[in-house]
Amino acid sequence: MDARQSSRMELNTDAGRARQQVRQCLAAGEPIGVLTGAGMSVESGIAAFRGGDHGLWSRFDPARLASPEGFAADPDLVWAWYLWRMAAIRAARPNAGHLALARLAGSHPDVAIATQNVDDLHERAGTRGVIHLHGDIFALRCADCGAPAQPVALPSPAAEPPLRRTPPRCAACNGHVRPGVVWFGEALPGDAWAAAQAMAQRCALLLVVGTSGLVHPAAALPAMARDHGAYVIEINPEPTALSAAAHQCLRAAAAEALPLLLPDGPPA
Ligand code: OAD
């Protein structure tokens, strides 16, 4: 047996144990929670922020691109970067992991999915009521008065962002339009954070998928769920800051592990 076959067997065994937990919850009608991060969308072609050599924050500076101060200092630089990301997201398709979660949410009345992702791939896979902890990149608004702004025409997806693009102006106050994401130093949307905490405090099982667990307060949710009695399963190819809070860790990509774990997946 080569190394690949042996790690595949290990995954099948681990996924079997995890599948048992999911089945028990489904049979008992117990609440299931899911917390997803950037790794969830990697197999859709959207780069994560950290991990490996390809994380966005290894080549781009989050202080300049993901903070209100960075936007105020250089709106054209920041707007160009988010236009580039919006174009990549619009061109991406939900992967097998998004689809497996959508099937779960559609087949069990008590599933809550909280995501740190600002993309809409869970929704495009068919999941309704996703809790967006870090906002929605397409929900443009004025950086000054907060008024919602019209959608913009997106460029073609590209390997690299353009250096500068001038953001549109707000129709109400002439301020700069910004993406609807939560930047460093900003508060999470209160209703989303309340819903995610409620999820963590009542779920019997929490799946933690594709997050490094380095950004708070979202990173506090797995320990919160465990403290409230949930069984916690991490799905991530790499160990993370959250692994210690998990009862079980599946070292695999989301698009591979979730269909193995959840009902109606392909036969193992
Ligand atoms: P990170 O980029 O910090 O972490 C991504 C995680 O996904 C890493 O632990 C990888 O090992 C893992 N990963 C990579 N490929 C994977 C795959 N195919 N399947 C499963 N996991 C995989 O992403 P987040 O934890 O979501 O903030 O980052 C949190 C926040 O930091 C983001 O929401 C973003 C960023 O700054 C905002 O946009 C406001």
PDB file of N, CA, C and O in Angstrom, residues 116-176:
ATOM      1  N   GLN A 116     -17.460  32.565   7.735  1.00  0.00           N
ATOM      2  CA  GLN A 116     -16.621  33.773   7.758  1.00  0.00           C
ATOM      3  C   GLN A 116     -16.388  34.253   6.337  1.00  0.00           C
ATOM      4  O   GLN A 116     -15.751  35.277   6.120  1.00  0.00           O
ATOM      5  N   ASN A 117     -16.883  33.512   5.370  1.00  0.00           N
ATOM      6  CA  ASN A 117     -16.614  33.852   3.973  1.00  0.00           C
ATOM      7  C   ASN A 117     -17.554  34.953   3.495  1.00  0.00           C
ATOM      8  O   ASN A 117     -18.735  34.970   3.834  1.00  0.00           O
ATOM      9  N   VAL A 118     -17.005  35.814   2.672  1.00  0.00           N
ATOM     10  CA  VAL A 118     -17.799  36.923   2.146  1.00  0.00           C
ATOM     11  C   VAL A 118     -18.318  36.578   0.748  1.00  0.00           C
ATOM     12  O   VAL A 118     -18.924  37.408   0.080  1.00  0.00           O
ATOM     13  N   ASP A 119     -18.063  35.328   0.321  1.00  0.00           N
ATOM     14  CA  ASP A 119     -18.595  34.895  -0.981  1.00  0.00           C
ATOM     15  C   ASP A 119     -20.033  34.380  -0.800  1.00  0.00           C
ATOM     16  O   ASP A 119     -20.565  34.349   0.318  1.00  0.00           O
ATOM     17  N   ASP A 120     -20.662  34.007  -1.917  1.00  0.00           N
ATOM     18  CA  ASP A 120     -22.055  33.550  -1.864  1.00  0.00           C
ATOM     19  C   ASP A 120     -22.172  32.097  -2.341  1.00  0.00           C
ATOM     20  O   ASP A 120     -23.200  31.697  -2.872  1.00  0.00           O
ATOM     21  N   LEU A 121     -21.099  31.321  -2.110  1.00  0.00           N
ATOM     22  CA  LEU A 121     -21.101  29.960  -2.658  1.00  0.00           C
ATOM     23  C   LEU A 121     -22.015  29.019  -1.877  1.00  0.00           C
ATOM     24  O   LEU A 121     -22.592  28.087  -2.461  1.00  0.00           O
ATOM     25  N   HIS A 122     -22.190  29.236  -0.576  1.00  0.00           N
ATOM     26  CA  HIS A 122     -23.179  28.413   0.150  1.00  0.00           C
ATOM     27  C   HIS A 122     -24.577  28.659  -0.434  1.00  0.00           C
ATOM     28  O   HIS A 122     -25.334  27.717  -0.659  1.00  0.00           O
ATOM     29  N   GLU A 123     -24.898  29.920  -0.661  1.00  0.00           N
ATOM     30  CA  GLU A 123     -26.237  30.249  -1.196  1.00  0.00           C
ATOM     31  C   GLU A 123     -26.401  29.674  -2.592  1.00  0.00           C
ATOM     32  O   GLU A 123     -27.451  29.118  -2.924  1.00  0.00           O
ATOM     33  N   ARG A 124     -25.349  29.801  -3.411  1.00  0.00           N
ATOM     34  CA  ARG A 124     -25.481  29.297  -4.787  1.00  0.00           C
ATOM     35  C   ARG A 124     -25.538  27.771  -4.820  1.00  0.00           C
ATOM     36  O   ARG A 124     -25.990  27.193  -5.808  1.00  0.00           O
ATOM     37  N   ALA A 125     -25.077  27.123  -3.737  1.00  0.00           N
ATOM     38  CA  ALA A 125     -25.235  25.660  -3.647  1.00  0.00           C
ATOM     39  C   ALA A 125     -26.653  25.304  -3.224  1.00  0.00           C
ATOM     40  O   ALA A 125     -27.045  24.138  -3.295  1.00  0.00           O
ATOM     41  N   GLY A 126     -27.412  26.295  -2.724  1.00  0.00           N
ATOM     42  CA  GLY A 126     -28.802  26.037  -2.359  1.00  0.00           C
ATOM     43  C   GLY A 126     -29.108  26.188  -0.883  1.00  0.00           C
ATOM     44  O   GLY A 126     -30.239  25.931  -0.459  1.00  0.00           O
ATOM     45  N   THR A 127     -28.136  26.613  -0.070  1.00  0.00           N
ATOM     46  CA  THR A 127     -28.398  26.796   1.363  1.00  0.00           C
ATOM     47  C   THR A 127     -29.054  28.163   1.594  1.00  0.00           C
ATOM     48  O   THR A 127     -28.591  29.165   1.056  1.00  0.00           O
ATOM     49  N   ARG A 128     -30.104  28.151   2.401  1.00  0.00           N
ATOM     50  CA  ARG A 128     -30.787  29.405   2.757  1.00  0.00           C
ATOM     51  C   ARG A 128     -30.418  29.796   4.183  1.00  0.00           C
ATOM     52  O   ARG A 128     -30.117  28.934   5.000  1.00  0.00           O
ATOM     53  N   GLY A 129     -30.505  31.064   4.483  1.00  0.00           N
ATOM     54  CA  GLY A 129     -30.332  31.532   5.866  1.00  0.00           C
ATOM     55  C   GLY A 129     -28.919  31.409   6.400  1.00  0.00           C
ATOM     56  O   GLY A 129     -28.729  31.254   7.614  1.00  0.00           O
ATOM     57  N   VAL A 130     -27.920  31.495   5.521  1.00  0.00           N
ATOM     58  CA  VAL A 130     -26.526  31.407   5.976  1.00  0.00           C
ATOM     59  C   VAL A 130     -26.202  32.641   6.840  1.00  0.00           C
ATOM     60  O   VAL A 130     -26.589  33.764   6.501  1.00  0.00           O
ATOM     61  N   ILE A 131     -25.511  32.384   7.948  1.00  0.00           N
ATOM     62  CA  ILE A 131     -25.106  33.484   8.840  1.00  0.00           C
ATOM     63  C   ILE A 131     -23.750  34.002   8.350  1.00  0.00           C
ATOM     64  O   ILE A 131     -22.755  33.272   8.384  1.00  0.00           O
ATOM     65  N   HIS A 132     -23.714  35.234   7.895  1.00  0.00           N
ATOM     66  CA  HIS A 132     -22.468  35.799   7.353  1.00  0.00           C
ATOM     67  C   HIS A 132     -21.780  36.660   8.412  1.00  0.00           C
ATOM     68  O   HIS A 132     -22.120  37.825   8.580  1.00  0.00           O
ATOM     69  N   LEU A 133     -20.816  36.057   9.078  1.00  0.00           N
ATOM     70  CA  LEU A 133     -20.149  36.757  10.186  1.00  0.00           C
ATOM     71  C   LEU A 133     -19.298  37.924   9.718  1.00  0.00           C
ATOM     72  O   LEU A 133     -19.128  38.907  10.440  1.00  0.00           O
ATOM     73  N   HIS A 134     -18.722  37.807   8.522  1.00  0.00           N
ATOM     74  CA  HIS A 134     -17.812  38.851   8.035  1.00  0.00           C
ATOM     75  C   HIS A 134     -18.385  39.610   6.839  1.00  0.00           C
ATOM     76  O   HIS A 134     -17.635  40.203   6.063  1.00  0.00           O
ATOM     77  N   GLY A 135     -19.706  39.567   6.707  1.00  0.00           N
ATOM     78  CA  GLY A 135     -20.367  40.355   5.682  1.00  0.00           C
ATOM     79  C   GLY A 135     -20.461  39.659   4.338  1.00  0.00           C
ATOM     80  O   GLY A 135     -20.239  38.446   4.215  1.00  0.00           O
ATOM     81  N   ASP A 136     -20.819  40.463   3.336  1.00  0.00           N
ATOM     82  CA  ASP A 136     -21.088  39.979   1.980  1.00  0.00           C
ATOM     83  C   ASP A 136     -20.372  40.946   1.044  1.00  0.00           C
ATOM     84  O   ASP A 136     -20.687  42.137   0.998  1.00  0.00           O
ATOM     85  N   ILE A 137     -19.389  40.445   0.322  1.00  0.00           N
ATOM     86  CA  ILE A 137     -18.537  41.326  -0.487  1.00  0.00           C
ATOM     87  C   ILE A 137     -19.348  42.133  -1.504  1.00  0.00           C
ATOM     88  O   ILE A 137     -18.978  43.248  -1.875  1.00  0.00           O
ATOM     89  N   PHE A 138     -20.478  41.573  -1.941  1.00  0.00           N
ATOM     90  CA  PHE A 138     -21.281  42.231  -2.987  1.00  0.00           C
ATOM     91  C   PHE A 138     -22.257  43.277  -2.411  1.00  0.00           C
ATOM     92  O   PHE A 138     -22.885  43.999  -3.179  1.00  0.00           O
ATOM     93  N   ALA A 139     -22.398  43.317  -1.083  1.00  0.00           N
ATOM     94  CA  ALA A 139     -23.338  44.280  -0.473  1.00  0.00           C
ATOM     95  C   ALA A 139     -22.619  45.629  -0.336  1.00  0.00           C
ATOM     96  O   ALA A 139     -22.207  46.032   0.761  1.00  0.00           O
ATOM     97  N   LEU A 140     -22.496  46.328  -1.450  1.00  0.00           N
ATOM     98  CA  LEU A 140     -21.734  47.585  -1.470  1.00  0.00           C
ATOM     99  C   LEU A 140     -22.479  48.658  -0.677  1.00  0.00           C
ATOM    100  O   LEU A 140     -23.712  48.698  -0.682  1.00  0.00           O
ATOM    101  N   ARG A 141     -21.705  49.506  -0.030  1.00  0.00           N
ATOM    102  CA  ARG A 141     -22.334  50.612   0.710  1.00  0.00           C
ATOM    103  C   ARG A 141     -21.354  51.773   0.785  1.00  0.00           C
ATOM    104  O   ARG A 141     -20.161  51.615   0.509  1.00  0.00           O
ATOM    105  N   CYS A 142     -21.888  52.921   1.182  1.00  0.00           N
ATOM    106  CA  CYS A 142     -21.042  54.101   1.302  1.00  0.00           C
ATOM    107  C   CYS A 142     -20.169  53.981   2.554  1.00  0.00           C
ATOM    108  O   CYS A 142     -20.660  53.644   3.634  1.00  0.00           O
ATOM    109  N   ALA A 143     -18.882  54.277   2.399  1.00  0.00           N
ATOM    110  CA  ALA A 143     -17.972  54.235   3.549  1.00  0.00           C
ATOM    111  C   ALA A 143     -18.245  55.368   4.520  1.00  0.00           C
ATOM    112  O   ALA A 143     -17.876  55.285   5.690  1.00  0.00           O
ATOM    113  N   ASP A 144     -18.920  56.429   4.044  1.00  0.00           N
ATOM    114  CA  ASP A 144     -19.168  57.581   4.919  1.00  0.00           C
ATOM    115  C   ASP A 144     -20.530  57.508   5.592  1.00  0.00           C
ATOM    116  O   ASP A 144     -20.626  57.542   6.812  1.00  0.00           O
ATOM    117  N   CYS A 145     -21.609  57.403   4.771  1.00  0.00           N
ATOM    118  CA  CYS A 145     -22.948  57.479   5.372  1.00  0.00           C
ATOM    119  C   CYS A 145     -23.599  56.103   5.510  1.00  0.00           C
ATOM    120  O   CYS A 145     -24.655  55.978   6.127  1.00  0.00           O
ATOM    121  N   GLY A 146     -22.995  55.060   4.936  1.00  0.00           N
ATOM    122  CA  GLY A 146     -23.528  53.702   5.104  1.00  0.00           C
ATOM    123  C   GLY A 146     -24.667  53.356   4.167  1.00  0.00           C
ATOM    124  O   GLY A 146     -25.177  52.225   4.204  1.00  0.00           O
ATOM    125  N   ALA A 147     -25.088  54.299   3.300  1.00  0.00           N
ATOM    126  CA  ALA A 147     -26.208  54.001   2.393  1.00  0.00           C
ATOM    127  C   ALA A 147     -25.833  52.859   1.445  1.00  0.00           C
ATOM    128  O   ALA A 147     -24.698  52.812   0.954  1.00  0.00           O
ATOM    129  N   PRO A 148     -26.776  51.926   1.190  1.00  0.00           N
ATOM    130  CA  PRO A 148     -26.483  50.856   0.236  1.00  0.00           C
ATOM    131  C   PRO A 148     -26.188  51.447  -1.140  1.00  0.00           C
ATOM    132  O   PRO A 148     -26.747  52.478  -1.514  1.00  0.00           O
ATOM    133  N   ALA A 149     -25.307  50.791  -1.880  1.00  0.00           N
ATOM    134  CA  ALA A 149     -24.929  51.283  -3.211  1.00  0.00           C
ATOM    135  C   ALA A 149     -25.310  50.252  -4.266  1.00  0.00           C
ATOM    136  O   ALA A 149     -25.470  49.065  -3.968  1.00  0.00           O
ATOM    137  N   GLN A 150     -25.442  50.735  -5.492  1.00  0.00           N
ATOM    138  CA  GLN A 150     -25.802  49.864  -6.626  1.00  0.00           C
ATOM    139  C   GLN A 150     -24.676  48.886  -6.929  1.00  0.00           C
ATOM    140  O   GLN A 150     -23.505  49.225  -6.755  1.00  0.00           O
ATOM    141  N   PRO A 151     -25.029  47.686  -7.440  1.00  0.00           N
ATOM    142  CA  PRO A 151     -23.973  46.772  -7.903  1.00  0.00           C
ATOM    143  C   PRO A 151     -23.150  47.430  -9.010  1.00  0.00           C
ATOM    144  O   PRO A 151     -23.633  48.336  -9.698  1.00  0.00           O
ATOM    145  N   VAL A 152     -21.914  46.973  -9.180  1.00  0.00           N
ATOM    146  CA  VAL A 152     -21.055  47.535 -10.224  1.00  0.00           C
ATOM    147  C   VAL A 152     -20.745  46.461 -11.271  1.00  0.00           C
ATOM    148  O   VAL A 152     -20.852  45.270 -10.988  1.00  0.00           O
ATOM    149  N   ALA A 153     -20.366  46.898 -12.462  1.00  0.00           N
ATOM    150  CA  ALA A 153     -19.918  45.954 -13.493  1.00  0.00           C
ATOM    151  C   ALA A 153     -18.569  45.390 -13.058  1.00  0.00           C
ATOM    152  O   ALA A 153     -17.697  46.137 -12.601  1.00  0.00           O
ATOM    153  N   LEU A 154     -18.413  44.086 -13.181  1.00  0.00           N
ATOM    154  CA  LEU A 154     -17.171  43.451 -12.733  1.00  0.00           C
ATOM    155  C   LEU A 154     -16.249  43.195 -13.913  1.00  0.00           C
ATOM    156  O   LEU A 154     -16.713  42.877 -15.011  1.00  0.00           O
ATOM    157  N   PRO A 155     -14.939  43.283 -13.679  1.00  0.00           N
ATOM    158  CA  PRO A 155     -13.991  42.949 -14.748  1.00  0.00           C
ATOM    159  C   PRO A 155     -13.956  41.439 -14.949  1.00  0.00           C
ATOM    160  O   PRO A 155     -14.546  40.682 -14.168  1.00  0.00           O
ATOM    161  N   SER A 156     -13.258  40.981 -15.976  1.00  0.00           N
ATOM    162  CA  SER A 156     -13.059  39.541 -16.157  1.00  0.00           C
ATOM    163  C   SER A 156     -12.133  39.049 -15.056  1.00  0.00           C
ATOM    164  O   SER A 156     -11.258  39.807 -14.609  1.00  0.00           O
ATOM    165  N   PRO A 157     -12.310  37.789 -14.630  1.00  0.00           N
ATOM    166  CA  PRO A 157     -11.393  37.262 -13.616  1.00  0.00           C
ATOM    167  C   PRO A 157      -9.958  37.301 -14.126  1.00  0.00           C
ATOM    168  O   PRO A 157      -9.720  37.098 -15.314  1.00  0.00           O
ATOM    169  N   ALA A 158      -9.022  37.612 -13.231  1.00  0.00           N
ATOM    170  CA  ALA A 158      -7.624  37.756 -13.651  1.00  0.00           C
ATOM    171  C   ALA A 158      -6.718  37.132 -12.595  1.00  0.00           C
ATOM    172  O   ALA A 158      -7.109  36.994 -11.431  1.00  0.00           O
ATOM    173  N   ALA A 159      -5.518  36.768 -13.004  1.00  0.00           N
ATOM    174  CA  ALA A 159      -4.576  36.146 -12.063  1.00  0.00           C
ATOM    175  C   ALA A 159      -4.116  37.149 -11.005  1.00  0.00           C
ATOM    176  O   ALA A 159      -3.912  36.800  -9.847  1.00  0.00           O
ATOM    177  N   GLU A 160      -3.973  38.387 -11.378  1.00  0.00           N
ATOM    178  CA  GLU A 160      -3.482  39.415 -10.451  1.00  0.00           C
ATOM    179  C   GLU A 160      -4.435  40.605 -10.452  1.00  0.00           C
ATOM    180  O   GLU A 160      -5.067  40.896 -11.473  1.00  0.00           O
ATOM    181  N   PRO A 161      -4.518  41.307  -9.322  1.00  0.00           N
ATOM    182  CA  PRO A 161      -5.407  42.486  -9.282  1.00  0.00           C
ATOM    183  C   PRO A 161      -4.789  43.655 -10.042  1.00  0.00           C
ATOM    184  O   PRO A 161      -3.560  43.770 -10.104  1.00  0.00           O
ATOM    185  N   PRO A 162      -5.632  44.527 -10.584  1.00  0.00           N
ATOM    186  CA  PRO A 162      -5.083  45.774 -11.137  1.00  0.00           C
ATOM    187  C   PRO A 162      -4.570  46.620  -9.975  1.00  0.00           C
ATOM    188  O   PRO A 162      -4.987  46.427  -8.827  1.00  0.00           O
ATOM    189  N   LEU A 163      -3.668  47.538 -10.251  1.00  0.00           N
ATOM    190  CA  LEU A 163      -3.078  48.302  -9.149  1.00  0.00           C
ATOM    191  C   LEU A 163      -4.074  49.281  -8.526  1.00  0.00           C
ATOM    192  O   LEU A 163      -4.163  49.392  -7.307  1.00  0.00           O
ATOM    193  N   ARG A 164      -4.829  49.960  -9.380  1.00  0.00           N
ATOM    194  CA  ARG A 164      -5.736  50.979  -8.842  1.00  0.00           C
ATOM    195  C   ARG A 164      -7.008  51.069  -9.676  1.00  0.00           C
ATOM    196  O   ARG A 164      -6.956  50.971 -10.900  1.00  0.00           O
ATOM    197  N   ARG A 165      -8.128  51.278  -8.992  1.00  0.00           N
ATOM    198  CA  ARG A 165      -9.398  51.604  -9.653  1.00  0.00           C
ATOM    199  C   ARG A 165     -10.144  52.561  -8.712  1.00  0.00           C
ATOM    200  O   ARG A 165     -10.224  52.293  -7.517  1.00  0.00           O
ATOM    201  N   THR A 166     -10.717  53.601  -9.269  1.00  0.00           N
ATOM    202  CA  THR A 166     -11.410  54.560  -8.405  1.00  0.00           C
ATOM    203  C   THR A 166     -12.787  54.016  -8.022  1.00  0.00           C
ATOM    204  O   THR A 166     -13.550  53.613  -8.893  1.00  0.00           O
ATOM    205  N   PRO A 167     -13.098  53.982  -6.712  1.00  0.00           N
ATOM    206  CA  PRO A 167     -14.418  53.470  -6.322  1.00  0.00           C
ATOM    207  C   PRO A 167     -15.529  54.413  -6.760  1.00  0.00           C
ATOM    208  O   PRO A 167     -15.306  55.625  -6.883  1.00  0.00           O
ATOM    209  N   PRO A 168     -16.740  53.870  -6.982  1.00  0.00           N
ATOM    210  CA  PRO A 168     -17.874  54.742  -7.298  1.00  0.00           C
ATOM    211  C   PRO A 168     -18.169  55.684  -6.127  1.00  0.00           C
ATOM    212  O   PRO A 168     -17.719  55.449  -5.013  1.00  0.00           O
ATOM    213  N   ARG A 169     -18.952  56.716  -6.430  1.00  0.00           N
ATOM    214  CA  ARG A 169     -19.360  57.670  -5.390  1.00  0.00           C
ATOM    215  C   ARG A 169     -20.775  57.351  -4.923  1.00  0.00           C
ATOM    216  O   ARG A 169     -21.613  56.897  -5.708  1.00  0.00           O
ATOM    217  N   CYS A 170     -21.035  57.626  -3.663  1.00  0.00           N
ATOM    218  CA  CYS A 170     -22.357  57.399  -3.066  1.00  0.00           C
ATOM    219  C   CYS A 170     -23.352  58.401  -3.648  1.00  0.00           C
ATOM    220  O   CYS A 170     -23.061  59.609  -3.707  1.00  0.00           O
ATOM    221  N   ALA A 171     -24.539  57.907  -4.050  1.00  0.00           N
ATOM    222  CA  ALA A 171     -25.553  58.791  -4.634  1.00  0.00           C
ATOM    223  C   ALA A 171     -26.100  59.759  -3.591  1.00  0.00           C
ATOM    224  O   ALA A 171     -26.557  60.857  -3.915  1.00  0.00           O
ATOM    225  N   ALA A 172     -26.035  59.377  -2.302  1.00  0.00           N
ATOM    226  CA  ALA A 172     -26.615  60.222  -1.257  1.00  0.00           C
ATOM    227  C   ALA A 172     -25.641  61.301  -0.786  1.00  0.00           C
ATOM    228  O   ALA A 172     -26.023  62.465  -0.622  1.00  0.00           O
ATOM    229  N   CYS A 173     -24.368  60.947  -0.557  1.00  0.00           N
ATOM    230  CA  CYS A 173     -23.470  61.921   0.093  1.00  0.00           C
ATOM    231  C   CYS A 173     -22.143  62.111  -0.646  1.00  0.00           C
ATOM    232  O   CYS A 173     -21.275  62.831  -0.151  1.00  0.00           O
ATOM    233  N   ASN A 174     -21.987  61.428  -1.764  1.00  0.00           N
ATOM    234  CA  ASN A 174     -20.766  61.561  -2.572  1.00  0.00           C
ATOM    235  C   ASN A 174     -19.529  60.923  -1.923  1.00  0.00           C
ATOM    236  O   ASN A 174     -18.409  61.124  -2.379  1.00  0.00           O
ATOM    237  N   GLY A 175     -19.743  60.153  -0.867  1.00  0.00           N
ATOM    238  CA  GLY A 175     -18.618  59.422  -0.263  1.00  0.00           C
ATOM    239  C   GLY A 175     -18.175  58.272  -1.156  1.00  0.00           C
ATOM    240  O   GLY A 175     -18.805  57.975  -2.183  1.00  0.00           O
ATOM    241  N   HIS A 176     -17.103  57.601  -0.762  1.00  0.00           N
ATOM    242  CA  HIS A 176     -16.631  56.458  -1.538  1.00  0.00           C
ATOM    243  C   HIS A 176     -17.446  55.205  -1.215  1.00  0.00           C
ATOM    244  O   HIS A 176     -17.747  54.937  -0.050  1.00  0.00           O
TER     245      HIS A 176
END
